[in-house]
Coordinates of C-alpha atoms and ligand atoms in Angstrom, one line a residue:
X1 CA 0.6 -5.1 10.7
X2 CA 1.2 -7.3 7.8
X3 CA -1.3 -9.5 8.4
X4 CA -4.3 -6.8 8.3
X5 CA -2.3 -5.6 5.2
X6 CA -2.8 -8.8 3.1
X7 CA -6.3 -9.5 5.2
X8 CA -7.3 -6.2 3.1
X9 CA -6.1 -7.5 0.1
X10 CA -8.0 -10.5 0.2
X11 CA -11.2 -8.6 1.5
X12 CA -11.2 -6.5 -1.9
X13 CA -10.8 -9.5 -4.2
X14 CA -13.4 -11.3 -2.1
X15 CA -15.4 -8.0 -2.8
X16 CA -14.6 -7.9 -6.8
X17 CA -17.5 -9.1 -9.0
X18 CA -16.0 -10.8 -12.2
X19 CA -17.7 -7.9 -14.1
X20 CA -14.6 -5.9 -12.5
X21 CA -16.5 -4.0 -10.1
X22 CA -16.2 -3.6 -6.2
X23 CA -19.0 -4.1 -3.8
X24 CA -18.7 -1.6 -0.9
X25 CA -19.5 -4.3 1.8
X26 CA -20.9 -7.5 1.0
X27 CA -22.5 -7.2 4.6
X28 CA -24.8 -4.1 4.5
X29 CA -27.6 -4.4 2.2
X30 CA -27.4 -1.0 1.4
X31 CA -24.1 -1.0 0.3
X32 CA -24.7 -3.7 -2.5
X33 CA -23.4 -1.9 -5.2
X34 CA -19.7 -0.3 -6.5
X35 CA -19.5 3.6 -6.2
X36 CA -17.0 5.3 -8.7
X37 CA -15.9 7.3 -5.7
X38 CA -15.4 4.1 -3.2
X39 CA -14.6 1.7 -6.4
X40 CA -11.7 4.2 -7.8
X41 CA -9.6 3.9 -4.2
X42 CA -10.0 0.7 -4.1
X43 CA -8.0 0.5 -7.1
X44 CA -5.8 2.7 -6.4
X45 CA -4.6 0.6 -3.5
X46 CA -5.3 -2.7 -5.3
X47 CA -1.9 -1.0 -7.9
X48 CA -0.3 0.0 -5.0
X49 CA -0.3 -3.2 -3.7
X50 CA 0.8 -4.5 -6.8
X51 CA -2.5 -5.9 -7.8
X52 CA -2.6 -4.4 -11.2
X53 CA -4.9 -6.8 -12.7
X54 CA -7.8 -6.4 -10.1
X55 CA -7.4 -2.4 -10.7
X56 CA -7.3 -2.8 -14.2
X57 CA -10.9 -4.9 -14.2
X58 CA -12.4 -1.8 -12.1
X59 CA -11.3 0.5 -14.7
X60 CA -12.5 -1.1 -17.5
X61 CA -15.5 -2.1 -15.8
X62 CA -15.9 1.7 -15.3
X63 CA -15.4 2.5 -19.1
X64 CA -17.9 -0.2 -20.4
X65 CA -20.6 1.5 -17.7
X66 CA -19.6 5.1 -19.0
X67 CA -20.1 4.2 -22.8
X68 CA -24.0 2.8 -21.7
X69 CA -25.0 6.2 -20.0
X70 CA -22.8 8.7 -22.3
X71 CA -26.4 9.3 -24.0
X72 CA -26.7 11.4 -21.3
X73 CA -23.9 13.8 -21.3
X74 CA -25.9 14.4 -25.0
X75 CA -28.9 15.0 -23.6
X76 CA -27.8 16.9 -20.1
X77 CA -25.7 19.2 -22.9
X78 CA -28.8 19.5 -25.4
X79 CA -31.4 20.4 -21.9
X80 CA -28.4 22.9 -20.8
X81 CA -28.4 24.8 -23.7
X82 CA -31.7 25.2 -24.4
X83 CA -32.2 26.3 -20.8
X84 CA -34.6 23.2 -20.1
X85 CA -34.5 22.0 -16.4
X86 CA -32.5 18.6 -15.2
X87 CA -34.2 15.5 -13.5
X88 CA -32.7 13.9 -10.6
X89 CA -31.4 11.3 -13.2
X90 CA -30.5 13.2 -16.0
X91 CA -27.1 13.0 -15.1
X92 CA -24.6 10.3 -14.8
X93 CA -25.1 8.4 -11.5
X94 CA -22.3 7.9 -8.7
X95 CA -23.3 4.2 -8.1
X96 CA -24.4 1.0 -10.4
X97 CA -24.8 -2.7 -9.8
X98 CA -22.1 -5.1 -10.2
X99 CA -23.6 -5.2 -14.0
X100 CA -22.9 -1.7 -14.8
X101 CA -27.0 -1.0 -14.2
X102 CA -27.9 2.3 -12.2
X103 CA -29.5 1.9 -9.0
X104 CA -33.2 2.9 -8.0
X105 CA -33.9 1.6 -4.9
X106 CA -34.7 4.4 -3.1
X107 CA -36.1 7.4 -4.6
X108 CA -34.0 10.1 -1.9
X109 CA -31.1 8.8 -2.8
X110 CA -28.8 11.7 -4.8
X111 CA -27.3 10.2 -7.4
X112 CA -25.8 13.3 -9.3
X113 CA -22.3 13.3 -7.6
X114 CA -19.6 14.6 -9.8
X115 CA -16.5 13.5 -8.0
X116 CA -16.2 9.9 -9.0
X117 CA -15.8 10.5 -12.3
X118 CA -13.2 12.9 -12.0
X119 CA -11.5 10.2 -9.3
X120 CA -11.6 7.9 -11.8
X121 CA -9.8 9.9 -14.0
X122 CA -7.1 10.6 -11.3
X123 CA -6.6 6.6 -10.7
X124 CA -6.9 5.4 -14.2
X125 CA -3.8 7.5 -14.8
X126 CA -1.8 6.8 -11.9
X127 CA -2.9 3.2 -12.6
X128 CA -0.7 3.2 -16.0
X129 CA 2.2 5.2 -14.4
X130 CA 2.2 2.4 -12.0
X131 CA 1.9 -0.7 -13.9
X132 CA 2.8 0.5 -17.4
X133 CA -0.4 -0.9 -19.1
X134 CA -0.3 1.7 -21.6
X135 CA -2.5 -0.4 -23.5
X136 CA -5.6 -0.1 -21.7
X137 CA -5.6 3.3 -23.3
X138 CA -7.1 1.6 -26.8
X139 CA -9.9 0.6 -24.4
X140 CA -11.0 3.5 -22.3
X141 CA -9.9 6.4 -24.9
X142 CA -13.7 6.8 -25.9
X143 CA -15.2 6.2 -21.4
X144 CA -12.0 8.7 -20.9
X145 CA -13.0 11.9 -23.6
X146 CA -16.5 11.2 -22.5
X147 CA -15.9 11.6 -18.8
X148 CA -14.2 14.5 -20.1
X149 CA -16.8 16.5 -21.9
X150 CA -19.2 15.5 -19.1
X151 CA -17.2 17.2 -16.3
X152 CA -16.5 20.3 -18.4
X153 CA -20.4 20.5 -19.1
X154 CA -20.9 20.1 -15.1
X155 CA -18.6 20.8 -13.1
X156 CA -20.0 24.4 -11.5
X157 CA -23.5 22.8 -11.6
X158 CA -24.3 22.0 -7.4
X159 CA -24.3 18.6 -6.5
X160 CA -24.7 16.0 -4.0
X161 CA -21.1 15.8 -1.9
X162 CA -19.2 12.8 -1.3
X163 CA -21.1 12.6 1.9
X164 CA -24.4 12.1 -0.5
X165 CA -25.5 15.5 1.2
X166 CA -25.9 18.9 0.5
X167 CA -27.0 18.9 -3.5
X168 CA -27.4 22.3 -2.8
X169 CA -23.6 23.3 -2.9
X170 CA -20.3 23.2 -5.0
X171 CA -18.4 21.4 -3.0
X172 CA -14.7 21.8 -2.6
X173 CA -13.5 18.2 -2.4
X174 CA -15.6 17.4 -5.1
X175 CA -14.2 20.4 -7.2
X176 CA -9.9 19.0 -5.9
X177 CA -11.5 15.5 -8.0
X178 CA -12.3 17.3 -11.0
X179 CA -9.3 19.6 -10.6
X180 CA -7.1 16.1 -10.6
X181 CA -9.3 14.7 -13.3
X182 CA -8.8 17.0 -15.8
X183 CA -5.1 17.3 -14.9
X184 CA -5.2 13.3 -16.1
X185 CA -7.2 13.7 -18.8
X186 CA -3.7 16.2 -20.4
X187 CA -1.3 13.2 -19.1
X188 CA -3.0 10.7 -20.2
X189 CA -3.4 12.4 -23.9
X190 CA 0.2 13.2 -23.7
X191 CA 1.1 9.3 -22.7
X192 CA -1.5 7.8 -25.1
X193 CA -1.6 9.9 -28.2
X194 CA -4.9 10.9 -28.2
X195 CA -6.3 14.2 -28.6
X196 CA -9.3 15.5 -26.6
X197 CA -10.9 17.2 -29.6
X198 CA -10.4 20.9 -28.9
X199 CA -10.7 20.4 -25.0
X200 CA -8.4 22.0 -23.4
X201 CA -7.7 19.9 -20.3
X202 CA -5.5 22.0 -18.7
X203 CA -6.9 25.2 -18.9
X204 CA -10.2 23.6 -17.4
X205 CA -7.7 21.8 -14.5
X206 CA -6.2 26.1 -13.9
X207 CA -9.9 27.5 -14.1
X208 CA -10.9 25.2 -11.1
X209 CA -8.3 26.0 -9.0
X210 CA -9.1 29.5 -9.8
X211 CA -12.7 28.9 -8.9
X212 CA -11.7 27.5 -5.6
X213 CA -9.4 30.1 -4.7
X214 CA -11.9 32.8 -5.5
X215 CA -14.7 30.9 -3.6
X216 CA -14.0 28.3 -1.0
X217 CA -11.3 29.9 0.7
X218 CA -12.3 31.6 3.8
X219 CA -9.7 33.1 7.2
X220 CA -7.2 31.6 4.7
X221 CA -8.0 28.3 4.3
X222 CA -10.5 25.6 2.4
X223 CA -14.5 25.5 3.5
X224 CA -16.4 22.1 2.7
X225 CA -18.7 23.9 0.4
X226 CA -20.1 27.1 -0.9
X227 CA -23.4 28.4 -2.8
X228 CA -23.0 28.6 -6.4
X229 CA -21.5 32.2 -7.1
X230 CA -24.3 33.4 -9.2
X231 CA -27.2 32.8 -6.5
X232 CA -25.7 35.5 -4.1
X233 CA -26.9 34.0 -1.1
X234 CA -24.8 33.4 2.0
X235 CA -23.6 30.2 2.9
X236 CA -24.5 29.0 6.6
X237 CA -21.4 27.0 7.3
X238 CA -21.1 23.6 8.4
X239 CA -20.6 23.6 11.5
X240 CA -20.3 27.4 11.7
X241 CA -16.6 27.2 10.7
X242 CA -17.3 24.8 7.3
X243 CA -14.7 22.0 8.1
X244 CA -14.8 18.5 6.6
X245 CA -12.5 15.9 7.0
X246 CA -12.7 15.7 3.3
X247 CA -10.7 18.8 2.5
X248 CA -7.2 16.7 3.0
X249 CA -8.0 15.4 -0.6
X250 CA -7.5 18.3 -1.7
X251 CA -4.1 17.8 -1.2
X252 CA -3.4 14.1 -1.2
X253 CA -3.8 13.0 -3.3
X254 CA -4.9 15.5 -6.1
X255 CA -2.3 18.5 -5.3
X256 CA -4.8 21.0 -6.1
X257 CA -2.7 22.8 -3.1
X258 CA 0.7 21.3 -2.3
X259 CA 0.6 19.6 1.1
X260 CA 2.8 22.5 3.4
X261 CA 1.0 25.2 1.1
X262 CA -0.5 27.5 4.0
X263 CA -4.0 27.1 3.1
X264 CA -3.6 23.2 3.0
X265 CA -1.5 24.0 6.6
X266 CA -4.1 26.1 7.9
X267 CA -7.2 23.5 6.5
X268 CA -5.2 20.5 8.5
X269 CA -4.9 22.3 12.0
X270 CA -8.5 22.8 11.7
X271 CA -9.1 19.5 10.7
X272 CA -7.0 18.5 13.7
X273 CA -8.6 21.0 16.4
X274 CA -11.9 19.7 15.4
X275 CA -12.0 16.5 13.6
X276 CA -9.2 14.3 15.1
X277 CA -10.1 12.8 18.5
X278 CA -7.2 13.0 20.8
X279 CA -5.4 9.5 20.3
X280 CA -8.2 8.2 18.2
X281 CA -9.9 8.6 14.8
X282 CA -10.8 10.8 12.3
X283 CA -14.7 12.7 12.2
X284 CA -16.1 13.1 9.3
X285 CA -17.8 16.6 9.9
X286 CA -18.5 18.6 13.2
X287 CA -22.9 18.4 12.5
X288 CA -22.1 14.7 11.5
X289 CA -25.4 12.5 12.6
X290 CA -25.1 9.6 10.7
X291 CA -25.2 6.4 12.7
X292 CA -24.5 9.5 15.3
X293 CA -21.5 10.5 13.8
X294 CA -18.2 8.2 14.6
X295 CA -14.9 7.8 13.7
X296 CA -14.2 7.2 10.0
X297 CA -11.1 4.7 9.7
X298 CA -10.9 5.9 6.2
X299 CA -10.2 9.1 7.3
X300 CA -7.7 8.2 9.5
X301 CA -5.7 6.7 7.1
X302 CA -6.1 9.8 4.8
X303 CA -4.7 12.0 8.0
X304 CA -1.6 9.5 8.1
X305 CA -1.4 9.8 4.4
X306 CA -1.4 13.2 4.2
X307 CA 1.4 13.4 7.3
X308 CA 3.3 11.0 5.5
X309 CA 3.9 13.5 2.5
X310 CA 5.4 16.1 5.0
X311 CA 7.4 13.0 6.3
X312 CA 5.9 13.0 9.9
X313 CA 6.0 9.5 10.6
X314 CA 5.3 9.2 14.1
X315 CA 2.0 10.9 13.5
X316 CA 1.0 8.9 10.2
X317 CA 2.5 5.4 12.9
X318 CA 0.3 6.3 15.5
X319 CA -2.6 6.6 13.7
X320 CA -2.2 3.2 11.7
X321 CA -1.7 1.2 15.0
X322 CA -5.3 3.1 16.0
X323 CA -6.7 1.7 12.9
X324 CA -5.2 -2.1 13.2
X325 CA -6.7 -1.9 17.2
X326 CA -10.4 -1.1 15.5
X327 CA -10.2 -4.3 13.1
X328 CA -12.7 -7.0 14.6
X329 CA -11.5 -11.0 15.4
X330 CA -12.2 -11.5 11.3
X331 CA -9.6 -8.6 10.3
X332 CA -12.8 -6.6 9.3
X333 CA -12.4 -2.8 9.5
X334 CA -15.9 -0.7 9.7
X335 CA -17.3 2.4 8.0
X336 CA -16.9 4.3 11.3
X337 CA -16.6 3.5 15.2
X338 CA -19.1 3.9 17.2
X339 CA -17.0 4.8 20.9
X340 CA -17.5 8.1 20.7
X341 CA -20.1 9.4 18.9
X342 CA -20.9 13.1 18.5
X343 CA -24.9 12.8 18.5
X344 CA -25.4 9.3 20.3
X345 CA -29.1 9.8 20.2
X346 CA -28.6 9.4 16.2
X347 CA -27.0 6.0 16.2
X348 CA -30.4 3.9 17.0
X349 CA -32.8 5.3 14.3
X350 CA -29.9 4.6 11.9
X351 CA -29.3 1.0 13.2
X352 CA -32.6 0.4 12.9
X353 CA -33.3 1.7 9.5
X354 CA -30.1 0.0 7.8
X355 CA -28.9 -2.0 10.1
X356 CA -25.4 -2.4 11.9
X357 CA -22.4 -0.1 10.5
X358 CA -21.0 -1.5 7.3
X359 CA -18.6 -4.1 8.3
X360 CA -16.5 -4.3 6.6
X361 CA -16.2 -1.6 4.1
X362 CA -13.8 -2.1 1.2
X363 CA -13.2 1.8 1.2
X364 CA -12.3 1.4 4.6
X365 CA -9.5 -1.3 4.1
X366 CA -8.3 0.4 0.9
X367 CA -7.3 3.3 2.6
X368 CA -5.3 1.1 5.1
X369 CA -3.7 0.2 2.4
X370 CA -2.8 3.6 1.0
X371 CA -1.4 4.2 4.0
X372 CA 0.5 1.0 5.3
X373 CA 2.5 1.4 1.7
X374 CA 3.0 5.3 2.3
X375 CA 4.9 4.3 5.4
X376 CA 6.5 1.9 3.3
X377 CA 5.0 -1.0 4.9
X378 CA 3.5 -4.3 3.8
Ligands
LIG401 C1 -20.7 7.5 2.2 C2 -20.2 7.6 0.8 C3 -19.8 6.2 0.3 C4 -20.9 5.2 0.5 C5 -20.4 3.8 0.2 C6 -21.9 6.5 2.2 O1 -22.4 6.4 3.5 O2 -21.2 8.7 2.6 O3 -19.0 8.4 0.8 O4 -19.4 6.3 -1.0 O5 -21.3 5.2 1.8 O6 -19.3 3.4 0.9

């Protein structure tokens, strides 16, 4: 539907602070800020949409942020080599203000998450392929090599996932971002002519994939997250079978796995069986209690994305037309639906501590996007 396709368009610039950042939804007061995670999409669809200059803001909006906190990729490398522990904000947070500032509002908040910054990474460099603004290079060489050394100092350390759960796993869509970060990181050197000092970007890119072969592959295919190999303890599944909706990252768009390799095959009939609602959206995860646990438009794009790189159209069709039927009489796609919850006793206490479901969500109409343009429409 064209229309929701430029609605969305208009929605992100209406969302895009002059600093360059993106607001996650302008609506939900919780939401008042630009994740790298949520932020680094956006732009991705903003350059697939031809909107190079609003994607280009983000990223160097991102770089200006970096440079202010790479004190403490110093500091986190000085504590981990002296064996000293890590406070909760040691580390590079996942979301700032529109100002670049990091966020403290509430204390139980996780804000180590390492996959932004490797989705960044991934973005910034498809962002050059796409618009040919080598230039922007000059400015985010120094935010780039610093991202760099921070995910090679962090990358096995456990960490909250893109769910903001669980900081007590590695998590394997977290690990596909890094994986597609560091793979950047050697284009982007190639491309711009800078060197990552004695980094060796694509070694680290093979030694996660390694990693995640030799850990978060179980009954041959991908589990949302694992214990950290050294702690030896077993893993209670989520779920019981440890699948996340997340997991399709893993091979669209970071081709950590090709998208018909048999663990990505065997990951997406699971994510199918147990995620996919017959003729409607996309769960998140099967224990999923967040405002009960709904459908995730976002992640029903990502599904048609995903069947769009193993050209199954109808499939990647039918869920688009699912996704334009949830957009509200302002052309406002949610977070998540609400129809058909999996814990509906969850939904009030959530509602009442935050609020109605963020509406809308700029992640959520960014991913329309993704997908509108991978079935080569709008
Ligand atoms: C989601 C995150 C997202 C954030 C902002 C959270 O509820 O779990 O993935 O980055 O909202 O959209």
């Amino acid at each position: 539907m064209v229309i929701l396709f430029e609605k969305s368009i208009q929605i992100i610039k209406q969302h895009q602070s002059e600093t360059g950042a993106y607001l996650a939804s302008k609506n939900f007061p919780t939401y008042q800020y630009c994740w790298l995670r949520d932020g680094s999409y956006i732009a991705h669809a903003m350059d697939i949409a031809g909107e190079y200059e609003s994607a280009s803001a983000f990223f160097c909006w991102v770089g200006r942020t970096i440079q202010r906190f790479s004190y403490k990729v110093d500091e986190a490398r000085f504590r981990m080599a002296e064996g000293l522990p890590m406070g909760k904000d040691d580390l590079l947070h996942t979301r700032f203000t529109m100002d670049g500032e990091e966020v403290y509002v509430d204390d139980t908040w996780g804000n180590f998450q390492i996959d932004g910054y490797g989705t960044w990474l991934w973005a910034l460099n498809e962002h050059i392929k796409k618009s040919g603004e080598i230039d922007i290079l000059q400015k985010l060489k120094e935010p780039i090599e610093i991202t760099v050394r921070y995910l090679e100092l962090v990358w096995k350390l456990p960490n909250y996932d893109c769910w903001e759960e669980h900081p007590e796993f590695l998590h394997t869509y977290s690990l596909s971002t890094v994986y597609a970060g560091f793979h950047a990181a050697g284009e982007l050197a190639h491309s711009g002519g800078f060197s990552h000092k004695n980094i060796l970007v694509d070694n680290l890119a093979d030694e996660v994939r390694k990693f995640i072969l030799d850990f978060a592959v179980k009954d041959g295919r991908l589990v949302k997250y694992f214990c950290p190999p050294d702690t030896k303890s077993d893993t209670q599944l989520v779920g019981n079978n440890g699948v996340d909706a997340s997991l399709m990252a893993v091979a669209i768009p970071y081709q950590m796995f090709m998208p018909d390799d048999p663990i990505i095959l065997a990951t997406i009939k699971a994510i199918e069986e147990e995620l996919h609602r017959h003729g409607g959206g996309v769960y998140r995860y099967m224990d999923d209690v967040y405002y009960g646990g709904g459908e995730w438009i976002l992640l029903t794009a990502w599904l048609g994305w995903y069947y769009t790189s193993l050209n199954q159209v109808d499939k990647a069709q039918a869920l688009c037309e699912w996704i334009e039927s949830q957009a509200d009489e302002n052309g406002w796609l949610a977070e998540q639906v609400s129809d058909y919850v999996l814990y509906p006793e969850y939904y009030a206490p959530w509602a009442k501590k935050w609020g109605p479901i963020a509406k809308p969500l700029t992640w959520s109409h960014a991913m329309y996007i993704i997908l509108m343009k991978a079935l080569n429409k709008g």
